[in-house]
XYZ file of C-alpha atoms in Angstrom:
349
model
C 88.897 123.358 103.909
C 92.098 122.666 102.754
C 93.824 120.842 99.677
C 93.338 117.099 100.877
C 94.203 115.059 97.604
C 97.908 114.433 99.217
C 99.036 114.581 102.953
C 101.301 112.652 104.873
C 100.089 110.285 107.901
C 102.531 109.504 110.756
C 102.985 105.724 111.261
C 102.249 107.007 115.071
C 98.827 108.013 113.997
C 98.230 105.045 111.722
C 96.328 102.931 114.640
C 94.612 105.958 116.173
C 93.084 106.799 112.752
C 92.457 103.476 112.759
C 90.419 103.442 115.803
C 88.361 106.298 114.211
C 87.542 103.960 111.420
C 86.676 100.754 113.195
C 84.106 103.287 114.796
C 83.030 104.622 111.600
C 82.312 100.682 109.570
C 82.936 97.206 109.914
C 86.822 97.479 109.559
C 88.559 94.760 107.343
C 91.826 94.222 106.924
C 95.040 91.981 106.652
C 95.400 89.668 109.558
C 97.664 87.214 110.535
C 96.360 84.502 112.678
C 97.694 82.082 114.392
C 98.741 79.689 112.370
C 101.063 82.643 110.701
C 98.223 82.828 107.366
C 97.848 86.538 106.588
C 94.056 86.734 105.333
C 91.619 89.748 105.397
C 89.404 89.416 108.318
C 87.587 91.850 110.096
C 89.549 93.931 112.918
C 87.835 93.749 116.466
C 90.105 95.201 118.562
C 92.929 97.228 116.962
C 95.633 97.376 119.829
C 95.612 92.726 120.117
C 94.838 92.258 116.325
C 97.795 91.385 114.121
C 97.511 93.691 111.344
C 99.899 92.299 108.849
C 101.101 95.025 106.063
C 104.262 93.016 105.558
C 102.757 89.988 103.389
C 100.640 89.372 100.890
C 97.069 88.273 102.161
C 96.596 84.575 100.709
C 93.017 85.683 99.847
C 91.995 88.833 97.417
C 88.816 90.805 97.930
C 86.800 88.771 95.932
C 85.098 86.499 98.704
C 83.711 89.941 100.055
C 82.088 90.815 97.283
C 81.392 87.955 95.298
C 81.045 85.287 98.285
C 81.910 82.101 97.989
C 77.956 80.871 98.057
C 75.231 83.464 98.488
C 71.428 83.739 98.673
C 70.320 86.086 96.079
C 66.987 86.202 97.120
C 64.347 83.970 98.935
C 60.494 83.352 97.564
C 57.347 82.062 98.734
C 54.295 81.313 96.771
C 50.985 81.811 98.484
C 48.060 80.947 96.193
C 50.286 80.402 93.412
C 51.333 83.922 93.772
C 55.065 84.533 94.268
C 56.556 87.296 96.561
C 59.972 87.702 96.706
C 62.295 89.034 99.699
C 65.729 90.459 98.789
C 68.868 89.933 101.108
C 69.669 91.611 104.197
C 71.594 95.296 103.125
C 75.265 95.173 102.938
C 77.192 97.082 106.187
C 79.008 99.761 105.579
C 82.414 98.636 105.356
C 85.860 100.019 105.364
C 88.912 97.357 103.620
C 92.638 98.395 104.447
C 95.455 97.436 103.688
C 94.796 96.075 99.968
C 97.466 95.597 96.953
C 97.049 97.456 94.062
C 96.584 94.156 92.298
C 93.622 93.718 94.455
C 92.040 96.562 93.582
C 92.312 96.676 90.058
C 90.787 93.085 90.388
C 87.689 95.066 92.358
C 88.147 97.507 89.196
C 87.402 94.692 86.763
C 84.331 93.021 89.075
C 82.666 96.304 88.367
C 82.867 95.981 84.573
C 81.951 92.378 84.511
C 78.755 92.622 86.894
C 77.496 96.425 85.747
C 76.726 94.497 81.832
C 74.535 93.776 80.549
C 72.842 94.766 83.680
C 73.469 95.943 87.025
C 74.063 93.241 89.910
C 72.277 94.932 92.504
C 73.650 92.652 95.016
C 77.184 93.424 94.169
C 76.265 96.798 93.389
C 75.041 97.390 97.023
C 78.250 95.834 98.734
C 80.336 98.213 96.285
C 78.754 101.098 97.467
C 78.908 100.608 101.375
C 82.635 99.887 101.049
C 85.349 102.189 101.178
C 89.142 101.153 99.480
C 92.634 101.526 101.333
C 95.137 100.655 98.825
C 98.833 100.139 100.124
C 101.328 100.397 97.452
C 104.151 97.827 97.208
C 107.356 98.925 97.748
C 108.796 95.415 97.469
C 107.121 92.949 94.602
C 106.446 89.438 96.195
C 108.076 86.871 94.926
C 105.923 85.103 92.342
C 104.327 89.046 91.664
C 104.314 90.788 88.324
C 102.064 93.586 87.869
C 104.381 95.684 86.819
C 103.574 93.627 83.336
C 99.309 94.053 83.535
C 99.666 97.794 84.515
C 97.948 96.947 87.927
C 100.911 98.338 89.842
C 102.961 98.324 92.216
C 101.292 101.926 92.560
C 98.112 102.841 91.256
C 96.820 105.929 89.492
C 93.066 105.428 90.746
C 90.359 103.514 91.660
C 91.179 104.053 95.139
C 89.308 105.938 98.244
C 92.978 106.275 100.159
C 96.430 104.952 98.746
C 99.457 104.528 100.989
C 102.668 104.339 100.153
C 104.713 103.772 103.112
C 107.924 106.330 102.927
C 109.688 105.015 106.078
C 108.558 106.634 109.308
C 105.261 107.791 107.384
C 102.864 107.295 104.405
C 102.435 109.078 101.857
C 98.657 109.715 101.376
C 96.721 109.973 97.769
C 92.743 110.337 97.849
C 90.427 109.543 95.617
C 87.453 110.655 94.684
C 84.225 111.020 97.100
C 84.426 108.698 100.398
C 88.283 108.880 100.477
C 88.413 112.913 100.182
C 85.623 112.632 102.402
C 87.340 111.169 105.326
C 90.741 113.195 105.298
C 88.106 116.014 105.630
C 86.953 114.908 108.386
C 90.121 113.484 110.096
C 92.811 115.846 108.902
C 94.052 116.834 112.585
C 96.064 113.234 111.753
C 97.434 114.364 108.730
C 99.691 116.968 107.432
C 101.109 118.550 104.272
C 103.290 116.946 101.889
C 106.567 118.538 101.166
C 109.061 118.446 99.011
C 111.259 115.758 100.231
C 108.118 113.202 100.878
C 107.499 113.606 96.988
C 111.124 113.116 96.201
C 110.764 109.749 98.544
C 107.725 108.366 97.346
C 109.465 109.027 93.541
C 112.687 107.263 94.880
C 110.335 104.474 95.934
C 108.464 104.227 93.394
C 110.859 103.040 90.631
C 113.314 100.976 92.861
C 110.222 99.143 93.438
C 109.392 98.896 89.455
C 113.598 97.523 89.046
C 112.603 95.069 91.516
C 110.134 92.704 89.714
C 112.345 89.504 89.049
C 110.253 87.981 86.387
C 109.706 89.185 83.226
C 106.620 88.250 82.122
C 105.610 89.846 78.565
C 101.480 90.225 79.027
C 101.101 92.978 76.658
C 102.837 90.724 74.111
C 101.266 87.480 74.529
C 97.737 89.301 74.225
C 98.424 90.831 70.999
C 100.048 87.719 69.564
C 96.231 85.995 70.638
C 94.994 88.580 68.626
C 96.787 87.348 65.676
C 97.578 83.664 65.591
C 96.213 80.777 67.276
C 97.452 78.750 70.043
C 99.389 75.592 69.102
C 97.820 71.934 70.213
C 101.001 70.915 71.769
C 100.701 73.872 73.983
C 97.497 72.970 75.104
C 98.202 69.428 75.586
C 100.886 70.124 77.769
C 99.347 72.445 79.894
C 96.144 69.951 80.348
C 98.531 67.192 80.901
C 99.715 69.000 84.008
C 96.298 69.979 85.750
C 94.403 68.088 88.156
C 91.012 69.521 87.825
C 91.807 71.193 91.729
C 90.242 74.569 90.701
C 92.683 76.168 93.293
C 93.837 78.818 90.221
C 89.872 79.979 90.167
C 89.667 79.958 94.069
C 92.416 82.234 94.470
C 92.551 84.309 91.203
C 90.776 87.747 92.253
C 89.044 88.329 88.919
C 87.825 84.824 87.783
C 83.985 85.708 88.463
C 82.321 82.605 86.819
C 79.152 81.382 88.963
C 75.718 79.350 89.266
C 72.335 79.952 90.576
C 70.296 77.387 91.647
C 66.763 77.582 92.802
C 66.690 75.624 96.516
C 63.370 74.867 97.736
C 62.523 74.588 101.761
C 59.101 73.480 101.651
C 56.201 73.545 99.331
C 55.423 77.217 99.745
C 59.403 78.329 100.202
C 63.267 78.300 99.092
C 65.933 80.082 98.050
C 67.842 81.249 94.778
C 71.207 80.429 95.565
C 74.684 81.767 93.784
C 77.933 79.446 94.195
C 81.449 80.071 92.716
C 81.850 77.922 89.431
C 85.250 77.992 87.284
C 85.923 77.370 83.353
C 88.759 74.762 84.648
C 86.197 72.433 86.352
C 85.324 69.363 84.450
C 81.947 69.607 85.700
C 81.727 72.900 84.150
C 80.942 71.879 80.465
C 79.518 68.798 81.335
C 75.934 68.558 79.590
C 73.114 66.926 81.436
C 73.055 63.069 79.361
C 77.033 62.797 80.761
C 78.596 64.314 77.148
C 81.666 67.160 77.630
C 82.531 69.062 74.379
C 85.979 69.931 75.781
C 88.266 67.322 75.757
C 89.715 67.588 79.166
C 93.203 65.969 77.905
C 93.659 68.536 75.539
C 92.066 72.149 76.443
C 91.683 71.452 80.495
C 92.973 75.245 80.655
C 91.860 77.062 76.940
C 88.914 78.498 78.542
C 90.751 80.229 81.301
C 93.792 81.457 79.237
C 92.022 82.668 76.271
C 89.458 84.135 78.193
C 92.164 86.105 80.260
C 94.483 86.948 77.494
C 92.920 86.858 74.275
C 88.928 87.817 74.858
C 89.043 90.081 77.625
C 92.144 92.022 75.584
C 89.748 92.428 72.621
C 86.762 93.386 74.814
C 88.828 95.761 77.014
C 91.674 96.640 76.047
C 93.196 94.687 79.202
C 93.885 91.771 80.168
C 91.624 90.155 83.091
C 95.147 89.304 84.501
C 96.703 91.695 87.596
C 99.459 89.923 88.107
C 98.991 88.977 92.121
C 100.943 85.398 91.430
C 98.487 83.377 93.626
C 98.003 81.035 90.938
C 101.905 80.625 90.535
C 101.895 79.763 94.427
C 98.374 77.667 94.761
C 99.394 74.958 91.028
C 101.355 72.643 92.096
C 100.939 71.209 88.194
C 103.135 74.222 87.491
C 100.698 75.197 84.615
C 99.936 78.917 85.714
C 99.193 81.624 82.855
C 102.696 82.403 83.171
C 103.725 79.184 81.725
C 101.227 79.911 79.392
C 102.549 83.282 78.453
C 106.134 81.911 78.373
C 104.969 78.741 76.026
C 103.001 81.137 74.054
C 105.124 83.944 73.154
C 108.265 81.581 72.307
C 105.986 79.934 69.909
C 107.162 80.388 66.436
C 104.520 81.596 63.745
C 102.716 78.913 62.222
């Protein structure tokens, strides 16, 4: 066996690896469909699907793993006994294709649903998966990860990483499932050399000089550390959002949810988890009709200083990867870069 944490991959053996793969696992990956949206579907057939590497997929990860509405579990009560039956097991699944800021979202789905316990659900659709990163060589437009360390190249996390170096990729593996399969496909691969390293190097910072906004993430999470937020801020920002919730729909790591118990019959139902989001209205909203949070003042606290301020403290991190969906979704113009911006040109109180 030889060395397989770097090799290169021909982009003529790309689909016939490919092919391998879709064998291997359900195969998901960046599609574009025809309507010209780029989303990750599954991949049926490789050689009439329209695997789209070019642009960013509208949709993160997220819905595979944390689906939009779920059944955790269904129960039955016999004699006033309940039995329980757990969900069907998750396939074995290989995802290609995905942004570093993806992944690092993935990366920060583990921490969130591994405390204070283990979300076995999650858990088991983590495990069956394997991770094809594709590093970005060109930042989209609204993009700045370069500012939450979540790219445009990654370090780890991944099975695979690609970096495309023109007529090939450059190939990093991971630990486990990614060494795993270079093992067992290498006749695609071969040996890096010197001038692929000097490439993927080259690559590597003109696509760091390429970000066009500066967004200063590190900054406005230490400032939140220090010095609160002022009301005109907030006002501002909550005079500019419409309750949509599109930020939480498309934002990879907002993970908020609720379970409800669904009955079927007398002796059945189902516990059932559904997306939820800090932004709704409906989301503080006590059972007699009173909402502590003032909707025309702190519409969007919740989400920023959860983000920014709390997960920083917690983690070290911001909860924040810098994918821009939420910059392309608001049309209120009140994404957490505004936020940022507002923030850190605040003067000290």
């Amino acid at each position: 066996m030889i060395d397989l944490k770097e090799l290169i991959l021909s982009k003529d053996n790309l689909y016939p690896l490919l092919r391998k793969l879709r064998k291997e696992a359900r195969l998901i990956a960046p599609v574009k469909n025809e309507h010209g949206d780029t989303l990750f579907r599954p991949v049926g057939d490789i050689d009439t699907t329209d695997i789209d590497l070019e642009n960013q997929p509208q949709e993160s990860l997220k819905p595979f793993f944390l689906p939009q509405q779920e059944t955790l579990t269904g129960y039955t009560i016999n004699k006033g006994e309940y039995s329980f039956s757990p969900p069907p097991p998750a396939k074995n699944t290989i995802f290609f294709g995905v942004r570093s800021c993806d992944l690092t979202a993935l990366l920060y789905m583990d921490l969130i649903f591994s405390k204070p316990f283990k979300d076995a659900t999650y858990f088991d659709r983590r495990n069956h998966s394997l991770i094809i990163t594709l590093g970005c060589n060109q930042p989209f437009a609204n993009c700045f990860c370069e500012a939450t360390g979540s790219g445009p190249y990654l370090e780890y996390g991944y099975g695979l990483q690609f970096i495309d170096i023109g007529d090939r990729y450059y190939v990093s593996a991971g630990r486990g499932k990614g060494a795993d399969l270079l093992n067992k496909w290498s006749y695609f691969f071969r040996e890096v050399e010197e001038e692929d390293q000097n490439r993927r190097y080259q690559l590597f910072l003109e696509a760091r000089g390429q970000f066009t906004r500066n967004i200063q993430v590190p900054h406005a999470c230490r400032k939140l550390q220090q010095e609160p937020v002022a009301e005109a801020i907030w006002e501002k920002l909550s005079s500019r959002c419409y309750d949509c919730g599109g930020c939480a729909y498309v934002c990879p790591t907002c993970t908020c949810f609720s379970v409800d118990d669904k009955p079927q019959d007398n002796n059945s139902g189902i516990r059932v988890r559904s997306w939820d989001a800090c932004t709704s209205s409906g989301f503080t909203r006590m059972t007699g009709g009173h909402n502590p949070v003032d909707r025309t003042r702190h519409a969007l606290k919740r989400r920023f200083l959860h983000k920014l301020k709390h997960d920083f403290a917690s983690h070290g991190k911001a909860s924040c990867t810098g994918c821009g969906r939420c910059i392309d979704i608001c049309f209120g113009g009140v994404d957490i870069t505004t936020f940022i911006e507002l923030f850190t040109q605040q003067e000290k109180p």
